[in-house]
CSV table of C-alpha atoms in Angstrom, one decimal:
chain,number,residue,atom,x,y,z
A,1,MET,CA,-35.3,-32.4,-0.8
A,2,HIS,CA,-33.3,-30.0,-2.6
A,3,ILE,CA,-32.1,-26.6,-0.9
A,4,PRO,CA,-31.0,-23.8,-3.1
A,5,ALA,CA,-27.7,-22.5,-2.5
A,6,THR,CA,-25.1,-20.1,-4.2
A,7,LEU,CA,-21.2,-21.0,-4.4
A,8,VAL,CA,-18.6,-18.7,-4.4
A,9,ARG,CA,-15.0,-18.1,-4.2
A,10,GLY,CA,-13.7,-15.8,-1.7
A,11,GLY,CA,-10.2,-15.4,-2.0
A,12,THR,CA,-8.3,-18.4,-1.8
A,13,SER,CA,-11.6,-20.6,-0.6
A,14,LYS,CA,-15.0,-21.9,-2.0
A,15,CYS,CA,-18.1,-21.7,0.0
A,16,TRP,CA,-21.7,-22.6,-0.4
A,17,LEU,CA,-24.0,-20.0,0.7
A,18,PHE,CA,-27.5,-20.2,1.8
A,19,ASN,CA,-29.8,-17.8,2.8
A,20,GLN,CA,-31.0,-18.4,6.3
A,21,VAL,CA,-34.8,-18.5,5.2
A,22,GLU,CA,-34.2,-21.8,2.8
A,23,VAL,CA,-32.7,-23.8,5.9
A,24,PRO,CA,-32.9,-24.9,9.2
A,25,ALA,CA,-32.9,-22.6,12.1
A,26,ASP,CA,-31.7,-25.5,15.0
A,27,ARG,CA,-28.2,-25.6,14.7
A,28,GLY,CA,-28.1,-29.4,15.0
A,29,ASP,CA,-30.8,-29.8,11.9
A,30,LEU,CA,-28.6,-27.5,10.3
A,31,GLU,CA,-25.5,-29.6,11.0
A,32,ARG,CA,-27.1,-32.6,9.9
A,33,LEU,CA,-28.3,-31.0,6.7
A,34,LEU,CA,-24.6,-29.8,5.7
A,35,VAL,CA,-23.2,-33.3,6.5
A,36,ALA,CA,-25.6,-35.0,4.1
A,37,ALA,CA,-25.5,-32.1,1.5
A,38,TYR,CA,-21.5,-32.0,1.4
A,39,GLY,CA,-21.1,-35.9,1.9
A,40,ALA,CA,-19.1,-35.2,4.9
A,41,SER,CA,-19.0,-38.6,6.2
A,42,ASP,CA,-16.9,-39.5,3.2
A,43,PRO,CA,-13.3,-38.6,3.3
A,44,VAL,CA,-13.3,-37.4,-0.2
A,45,GLU,CA,-16.9,-36.2,-0.2
A,46,LEU,CA,-17.8,-37.7,-3.3
A,47,ASP,CA,-21.5,-38.2,-2.9
A,48,GLY,CA,-21.8,-34.3,-1.9
A,49,VAL,CA,-20.8,-30.9,-3.0
A,50,GLY,CA,-17.8,-30.9,-0.3
A,51,GLY,CA,-14.7,-30.0,-2.1
A,52,ALA,CA,-12.8,-32.7,0.3
A,53,THR,CA,-10.3,-30.0,1.3
A,54,PRO,CA,-10.4,-27.6,4.4
A,55,THR,CA,-10.6,-24.3,1.8
A,56,THR,CA,-13.5,-26.2,-0.5
A,57,SER,CA,-15.5,-27.8,2.3
A,58,LYS,CA,-17.0,-24.6,3.8
A,59,ALA,CA,-20.3,-23.1,4.1
A,60,ALA,CA,-22.2,-19.7,5.6
A,61,VAL,CA,-26.0,-19.1,6.4
A,62,VAL,CA,-26.7,-15.7,5.5
A,63,GLY,CA,-29.6,-13.3,6.7
A,64,ALA,CA,-30.3,-9.5,7.2
A,65,SER,CA,-28.8,-8.5,10.6
A,66,PRO,CA,-31.5,-7.3,13.0
A,67,GLN,CA,-28.2,-5.1,14.7
A,68,PRO,CA,-28.6,-1.5,14.1
A,69,GLY,CA,-25.6,-0.5,11.7
A,70,VAL,CA,-24.9,-4.1,10.4
A,71,ASP,CA,-26.4,-5.0,7.1
A,72,VAL,CA,-25.7,-9.0,6.8
A,73,ASP,CA,-25.4,-11.8,9.7
A,74,TYR,CA,-23.6,-15.0,8.7
A,75,LEU,CA,-23.0,-18.0,10.2
A,76,PHE,CA,-20.2,-19.8,9.1
A,77,ALA,CA,-19.5,-23.8,8.8
A,78,GLN,CA,-16.5,-25.7,8.4
A,79,VAL,CA,-17.7,-28.9,7.1
A,80,GLY,CA,-15.6,-31.6,8.4
A,81,ILE,CA,-14.1,-34.2,5.4
A,82,GLY,CA,-14.7,-37.8,6.7
A,83,THR,CA,-15.9,-37.0,10.3
A,84,GLY,CA,-19.3,-36.2,9.5
A,85,SER,CA,-19.4,-33.2,11.7
A,86,VAL,CA,-19.3,-29.3,11.4
A,87,GLU,CA,-17.3,-27.1,13.2
A,88,TRP,CA,-18.9,-23.9,14.3
A,89,THR,CA,-16.3,-22.2,16.4
A,90,SER,CA,-14.4,-20.0,14.0
A,91,ASN,CA,-14.7,-17.4,11.3
A,92,CYS,CA,-13.6,-17.3,7.8
A,93,GLY,CA,-12.4,-13.9,6.0
A,94,ASN,CA,-12.2,-15.4,2.9
A,95,CYS,CA,-16.1,-16.7,2.8
A,96,ALA,CA,-16.8,-13.1,4.4
A,97,THR,CA,-15.6,-11.7,1.4
A,98,GLY,CA,-17.7,-13.8,-1.0
A,99,VAL,CA,-20.7,-12.9,1.4
A,100,ALA,CA,-20.2,-9.2,0.9
A,101,LEU,CA,-20.7,-9.9,-3.1
A,102,TYR,CA,-23.2,-12.1,-2.6
A,103,ALA,CA,-25.5,-9.6,-0.6
A,104,VAL,CA,-24.8,-7.1,-3.2
A,105,SER,CA,-25.7,-9.6,-5.9
A,106,LYS,CA,-28.8,-10.8,-4.3
A,107,GLY,CA,-30.2,-7.4,-3.7
A,108,MET,CA,-29.7,-7.5,-0.1
A,109,VAL,CA,-27.3,-4.3,0.3
A,110,PRO,CA,-28.3,-1.7,-2.4
A,111,VAL,CA,-25.7,-0.8,-5.1
A,112,THR,CA,-24.2,2.8,-4.2
A,113,GLY,CA,-22.3,4.3,-7.1
A,114,ASP,CA,-18.8,2.7,-7.9
A,115,ARG,CA,-18.1,1.3,-4.3
A,116,THR,CA,-20.7,-0.5,-2.4
A,117,ARG,CA,-20.0,-0.9,1.6
A,118,VAL,CA,-21.3,-4.2,3.3
A,119,VAL,CA,-21.2,-4.6,7.1
A,120,LEU,CA,-21.2,-7.8,8.2
A,121,ARG,CA,-21.4,-9.7,11.7
A,122,ASN,CA,-20.2,-12.9,12.1
A,123,THR,CA,-22.6,-14.9,14.5
A,124,ASN,CA,-20.1,-17.4,15.4
A,125,THR,CA,-17.7,-15.0,17.1
A,126,GLY,CA,-19.7,-11.7,17.1
A,127,ALA,CA,-16.8,-10.0,14.7
A,128,VAL,CA,-17.8,-7.1,12.7
A,129,LEU,CA,-16.4,-6.5,9.2
A,130,GLU,CA,-16.8,-4.1,6.3
A,131,GLY,CA,-16.8,-5.2,2.7
A,132,ILE,CA,-15.9,-2.7,0.0
A,133,VAL,CA,-17.4,-4.3,-3.1
A,134,ASP,CA,-16.3,-3.0,-6.5
A,135,THR,CA,-19.5,-1.7,-8.3
A,136,THR,CA,-17.9,0.3,-11.0
A,137,GLY,CA,-20.7,2.3,-13.2
A,138,GLY,CA,-23.3,1.4,-10.4
A,139,VAL,CA,-24.1,-2.2,-11.3
A,140,VAL,CA,-22.9,-5.2,-9.8
A,141,HIS,CA,-20.2,-7.6,-11.8
A,142,HIS,CA,-19.9,-10.9,-11.9
A,143,PHE,CA,-16.1,-10.9,-13.4
A,144,GLY,CA,-13.5,-8.6,-12.5
A,145,ARG,CA,-9.6,-8.6,-12.5
A,146,GLN,CA,-8.6,-8.3,-9.2
A,147,THR,CA,-5.9,-11.3,-8.0
A,148,VAL,CA,-4.7,-12.6,-4.6
A,149,PRO,CA,-2.0,-14.8,-4.1
A,150,GLY,CA,-3.2,-18.4,-4.8
A,151,THR,CA,-5.0,-18.2,-8.1
A,152,ARG,CA,-3.9,-16.4,-11.0
A,153,ALA,CA,-8.1,-16.2,-11.8
A,154,GLY,CA,-9.5,-12.8,-11.4
A,155,GLY,CA,-12.6,-11.7,-9.4
A,156,VAL,CA,-14.5,-8.8,-8.3
A,157,ALA,CA,-12.7,-6.6,-5.9
A,158,VAL,CA,-13.5,-6.8,-2.4
A,159,GLY,CA,-11.7,-4.5,0.4
A,160,LEU,CA,-12.5,-6.6,3.7
A,161,THR,CA,-11.6,-4.2,6.9
A,162,PHE,CA,-11.8,-6.2,10.3
A,163,ARG,CA,-13.2,-3.8,12.9
A,164,ASP,CA,-11.8,-3.7,16.5
A,165,PRO,CA,-10.3,-7.3,16.1
A,166,ALA,CA,-8.1,-7.7,19.0
A,167,GLY,CA,-9.9,-9.4,21.8
A,168,GLY,CA,-12.7,-11.2,20.4
A,169,THR,CA,-13.3,-15.1,21.9
A,170,THR,CA,-10.5,-14.5,24.2
A,171,GLY,CA,-11.1,-11.1,25.6
A,172,SER,CA,-7.7,-9.7,24.8
A,173,LEU,CA,-5.1,-9.4,22.1
A,174,LEU,CA,-2.7,-11.5,24.7
A,175,PRO,CA,-4.8,-13.7,26.4
A,176,THR,CA,-2.2,-14.8,28.7
A,177,GLY,CA,-0.8,-11.2,29.3
A,178,ARG,CA,2.4,-12.1,27.5
A,179,ALA,CA,3.9,-11.0,24.0
A,180,ALA,CA,5.8,-14.3,24.0
A,181,GLN,CA,6.5,-17.4,26.3
A,182,ASP,CA,8.2,-20.7,26.3
A,183,LEU,CA,5.6,-23.5,25.6
A,184,ARG,CA,6.2,-27.1,26.4
A,185,VAL,CA,4.8,-29.5,24.0
A,186,GLY,CA,4.9,-33.0,24.9
A,187,ALA,CA,8.5,-34.2,25.9
A,188,ALA,CA,10.4,-31.9,23.4
A,189,GLU,CA,12.1,-28.9,24.1
A,190,PRO,CA,10.0,-25.9,24.6
A,191,VAL,CA,9.5,-23.8,21.8
A,192,ARG,CA,9.0,-20.0,21.8
A,193,VAL,CA,5.2,-18.9,21.0
A,194,SER,CA,2.9,-15.8,21.0
A,195,MET,CA,-0.5,-16.5,21.4
A,196,VAL,CA,-2.4,-13.9,20.3
A,197,THR,CA,-6.6,-13.3,19.7
A,198,ALA,CA,-7.4,-10.9,16.6
A,199,GLY,CA,-9.6,-11.8,14.1
A,200,ALA,CA,-9.4,-15.5,15.3
A,201,PRO,CA,-7.5,-17.1,18.4
A,202,VAL,CA,-4.2,-17.9,17.1
A,203,VAL,CA,-0.6,-19.5,18.6
A,204,LEU,CA,2.3,-18.5,16.3
A,205,VAL,CA,5.4,-20.9,17.0
A,206,ASP,CA,9.2,-18.9,16.5
A,207,ALA,CA,10.1,-21.1,13.8
A,208,ALA,CA,13.4,-20.6,14.8
A,209,SER,CA,13.1,-21.8,18.6
A,210,ALA,CA,11.6,-25.0,16.6
A,211,GLY,CA,14.3,-25.6,14.0
A,212,ARG,CA,12.6,-24.6,11.3
A,213,THR,CA,12.4,-21.6,9.0
A,214,GLY,CA,9.0,-20.4,8.9
A,215,ALA,CA,9.3,-20.6,5.4
A,216,GLU,CA,8.6,-24.6,4.8
A,217,SER,CA,7.2,-25.9,1.8
A,218,LEU,CA,3.2,-27.6,2.1
A,219,GLU,CA,5.2,-31.2,2.0
A,220,ARG,CA,7.3,-30.2,5.1
A,221,MET,CA,4.1,-28.5,6.7
A,222,SER,CA,2.3,-31.9,6.2
A,223,ALA,CA,4.8,-33.7,8.1
A,224,ASP,CA,4.6,-31.3,11.0
A,225,VAL,CA,0.9,-31.4,11.3
A,226,PRO,CA,0.9,-33.8,14.1
A,227,TRP,CA,3.1,-31.6,16.3
A,228,LEU,CA,1.3,-28.7,15.2
A,229,ARG,CA,-2.0,-30.0,16.6
A,230,THR,CA,-0.2,-30.6,19.6
A,231,VAL,CA,0.6,-26.9,19.9
A,232,ARG,CA,-2.7,-26.2,19.2
A,233,HIS,CA,-4.1,-28.3,22.0
A,234,THR,CA,-1.8,-27.5,24.5
A,235,ALA,CA,-2.4,-23.4,23.8
A,236,ALA,CA,-6.0,-24.1,23.7
A,237,ALA,CA,-6.2,-24.1,27.5
A,238,LEU,CA,-3.7,-21.2,28.4
A,239,MET,CA,-5.8,-19.6,26.0
A,240,GLY,CA,-9.1,-20.2,27.9
A,241,LEU,CA,-10.9,-21.6,25.0
A,242,LEU,CA,-11.7,-24.6,26.7
A,243,LEU,CA,-14.3,-25.5,29.3
A,244,PRO,CA,-13.3,-28.0,32.3
A,245,GLY,CA,-13.0,-31.6,31.0
A,246,GLU,CA,-13.6,-30.5,27.4
A,247,GLU,CA,-11.6,-32.1,24.8
A,248,PRO,CA,-9.5,-29.3,22.2
A,249,GLY,CA,-10.9,-29.2,18.8
A,250,ASP,CA,-9.1,-28.3,15.3
A,251,ALA,CA,-10.8,-25.1,14.3
A,252,VAL,CA,-9.2,-22.8,17.1
A,253,PRO,CA,-6.6,-21.5,18.2
A,254,LYS,CA,-5.3,-21.4,14.7
A,255,VAL,CA,-1.6,-22.7,14.9
A,256,GLY,CA,1.4,-21.7,12.3
A,257,LEU,CA,4.9,-21.0,12.2
A,258,VAL,CA,6.6,-17.3,11.6
A,259,GLY,CA,10.2,-16.6,10.6
A,260,PRO,CA,12.3,-14.0,9.1
A,261,PRO,CA,12.3,-13.4,5.2
A,262,VAL,CA,14.2,-15.8,2.9
A,263,PRO,CA,13.8,-16.3,-0.5
A,264,TYR,CA,11.6,-19.2,-1.7
A,265,THR,CA,9.6,-20.1,-4.8
A,266,SER,CA,5.6,-20.1,-4.2
A,267,THR,CA,3.1,-22.9,-5.2
A,268,LEU,CA,2.6,-20.9,-8.7
A,269,GLY,CA,6.2,-21.1,-9.5
A,270,GLU,CA,7.2,-17.6,-9.2
A,271,PRO,CA,10.4,-16.7,-7.1
A,272,ILE,CA,9.9,-14.4,-4.1
A,273,GLY,CA,12.8,-12.3,-2.9
A,274,ALA,CA,13.4,-11.8,0.8
A,275,GLU,CA,13.2,-8.5,0.2
A,276,GLU,CA,9.7,-8.4,-1.2
A,277,TYR,CA,8.1,-9.1,2.2
A,278,ASP,CA,8.3,-8.7,6.1
A,279,VAL,CA,8.0,-12.1,7.8
A,280,SER,CA,7.3,-15.9,6.8
A,281,VAL,CA,4.2,-17.4,7.6
A,282,ARG,CA,3.1,-21.1,7.3
A,283,MET,CA,-0.3,-21.8,8.8
A,284,LEU,CA,-2.6,-25.0,9.3
A,285,THR,CA,-6.3,-24.5,7.9
A,286,MET,CA,-7.8,-27.7,10.3
A,287,ASN,CA,-5.6,-30.6,10.0
A,288,ALA,CA,-3.6,-29.5,6.6
A,289,PRO,CA,-1.2,-27.1,5.5
A,290,HIS,CA,-3.0,-23.7,4.3
A,291,PRO,CA,-2.2,-23.1,0.7
A,292,ALA,CA,-2.0,-19.7,1.4
A,293,ILE,CA,-3.3,-18.1,4.5
A,294,GLY,CA,-6.7,-17.7,6.1
A,295,LEU,CA,-7.3,-13.9,6.6
A,296,THR,CA,-8.1,-14.1,10.1
A,297,SER,CA,-4.6,-15.3,10.9
A,298,ALA,CA,-3.5,-12.9,8.7
A,299,VAL,CA,-5.0,-10.4,10.8
A,300,ALA,CA,-3.5,-12.1,13.9
A,301,VAL,CA,-0.4,-11.9,12.4
A,302,ALA,CA,-0.3,-8.2,11.6
A,303,ALA,CA,-1.6,-7.5,15.2
A,304,ALA,CA,1.4,-9.4,16.6
A,305,GLY,CA,3.5,-7.6,14.6
A,306,LEU,CA,2.6,-4.6,16.6
A,307,VAL,CA,3.7,-5.9,19.9
A,308,GLU,CA,7.0,-5.3,21.5
A,309,GLY,CA,8.4,-8.8,22.1
A,310,SER,CA,6.3,-11.2,20.2
A,311,VAL,CA,7.7,-13.5,17.6
A,312,VAL,CA,6.6,-11.8,14.8
A,313,SER,CA,8.0,-8.5,15.8
A,314,ARG,CA,11.3,-10.5,16.4
A,315,ALA,CA,11.1,-12.0,13.0
A,316,THR,CA,10.6,-8.3,11.3
A,317,GLY,CA,13.2,-6.9,13.7
A,318,GLY,CA,11.1,-4.6,15.9
A,319,PRO,CA,7.3,-3.6,16.0
A,320,THR,CA,6.0,-3.0,12.5
A,321,ASP,CA,4.7,-0.2,11.1
A,322,GLU,CA,1.1,0.0,9.4
A,323,TRP,CA,2.0,-2.4,6.3
A,324,LEU,CA,3.1,-5.8,7.0
A,325,ARG,CA,3.8,-8.1,4.1
A,326,LEU,CA,3.0,-11.9,4.9
A,327,GLY,CA,5.1,-14.4,2.8
A,328,THR,CA,2.9,-17.0,2.2
A,329,PRO,CA,3.2,-20.4,0.5
A,330,ALA,CA,1.3,-18.6,-2.4
A,331,GLY,CA,2.8,-15.5,-2.5
A,332,VAL,CA,2.9,-12.1,-0.4
A,333,VAL,CA,-0.3,-11.3,0.9
A,334,ALA,CA,-0.3,-7.4,2.5
A,335,VAL,CA,-2.1,-6.2,5.5
A,336,ARG,CA,-2.7,-2.8,6.6
A,337,CYS,CA,-3.2,-2.2,10.5
A,338,SER,CA,-4.7,1.6,10.8
A,339,ASP,CA,-6.5,3.5,13.5
A,340,VAL,CA,-3.7,2.2,16.1
A,341,ARG,CA,-4.3,3.1,19.6
A,342,ASP,CA,-2.6,2.0,22.7
A,343,GLY,CA,-0.9,-0.8,20.3
A,344,LEU,CA,-3.9,-2.0,19.3
A,345,PRO,CA,-5.4,-1.8,15.5
A,346,HIS,CA,-9.0,-0.8,15.1
A,347,ARG,CA,-9.2,-1.7,11.5
A,348,VAL,CA,-7.3,-4.4,9.8
A,349,THR,CA,-7.7,-4.4,5.9
A,350,VAL,CA,-7.0,-7.0,3.3
A,351,GLN,CA,-7.3,-6.7,-0.3
A,352,ARG,CA,-9.6,-9.7,-1.8
A,353,ALA,CA,-11.2,-10.6,-4.9
A,354,ALA,CA,-14.6,-12.9,-5.1
A,355,ARG,CA,-17.0,-14.4,-7.7
A,356,LEU,CA,-20.2,-15.7,-7.7
A,357,LEU,CA,-19.7,-19.3,-9.4
A,358,ALA,CA,-22.9,-21.0,-9.2
A,359,ASP,CA,-26.7,-20.4,-8.3
A,360,ALA,CA,-27.7,-24.1,-7.4
A,361,ARG,CA,-30.4,-26.7,-6.1
A,362,ILE,CA,-28.5,-29.0,-3.7
A,363,TYR,CA,-30.4,-32.4,-3.6
A,364,VAL,CA,-30.1,-33.7,0.0
A,365,PRO,CA,-30.8,-37.3,0.7
A,366,GLU,CA,-31.0,-37.3,4.8
A,367,PRO,CA,-32.2,-34.5,7.1
A,368,ALA,CA,-35.9,-33.2,6.6
A,369,GLY,CA,-35.3,-29.2,6.2
A,370,PRO,CA,-38.0,-26.4,5.8
A,371,ARG,CA,-38.4,-26.6,2.3
A,372,ALA,CA,-38.7,-30.3,0.9
A,373,ALA,CA,-39.3,-31.1,-2.2
């Protein structure tokens, strides 16, 4: 059988997008199809279209939204690598960037002059986002000059805004009711963390309390993956993300280190001065160091920066203003919190880039789908 699909780059991720009318509606059937298409039972995903890294083994199913005021719904899938499974509990802002461009390119949302607004709903979490796609001249562009940290390649400019991101899956910005607290992880000394839900549920570790800087290399972060997984799994129960008896997963909460700015060299070899950003951030994506930062994590860090006493405000020297500059392995990512009321940002915006890479037919060996051929 074969399935039509479009490969997009959104920010620093690659994601295969499927029209919802072309794939099974049943979640179990869809999971089997994606595992087969990606070759996801193989740790190198050789016999499939998966990229064998967490940032390139992603998918989304896209369709018109029945919700008033929303143009497009998308179901995000983090396809496992060597696991033969799919994680459905999270969102991906980078893929949402690609979905916005896809919706305009495929005529799901009509072009409206030099900028076209696409309202998207992530059906995994219920999050609503706005993408402002560059359609200068009233046309869809397949190439552009907008760049993002993590790649020198240009793409079509897409401003991505998360609407009312606080709360989400846990119900409040601070699911434990505390800006920061000590978390005991195994037999080690407690570490200071902030557990935050904005964009996604995230547990942020104060790097100094764990003997780190928050500006670790990707190699050092790789060595810390087992420990950070334990932090994630310990925090998951406290954040209300687990049902009784349920085993914690590796998608949520997202987990990482934060610390004060220090000079470092980006993965592209660019020197970054401490004065060029406000807070160091190193995150995991599933069970690997993120080469930059996921946008949902960036939203959570920015929201935490507004909170007195959080580990982010400790690193920045106090609650932050409208803009927060994050020092990531790939470079500096600027996040804007606006329409802040009672300490909650109602709009959080990141400037991104996207590009459609290919329209394809994926030949899938296993599950029978709605359009077998």
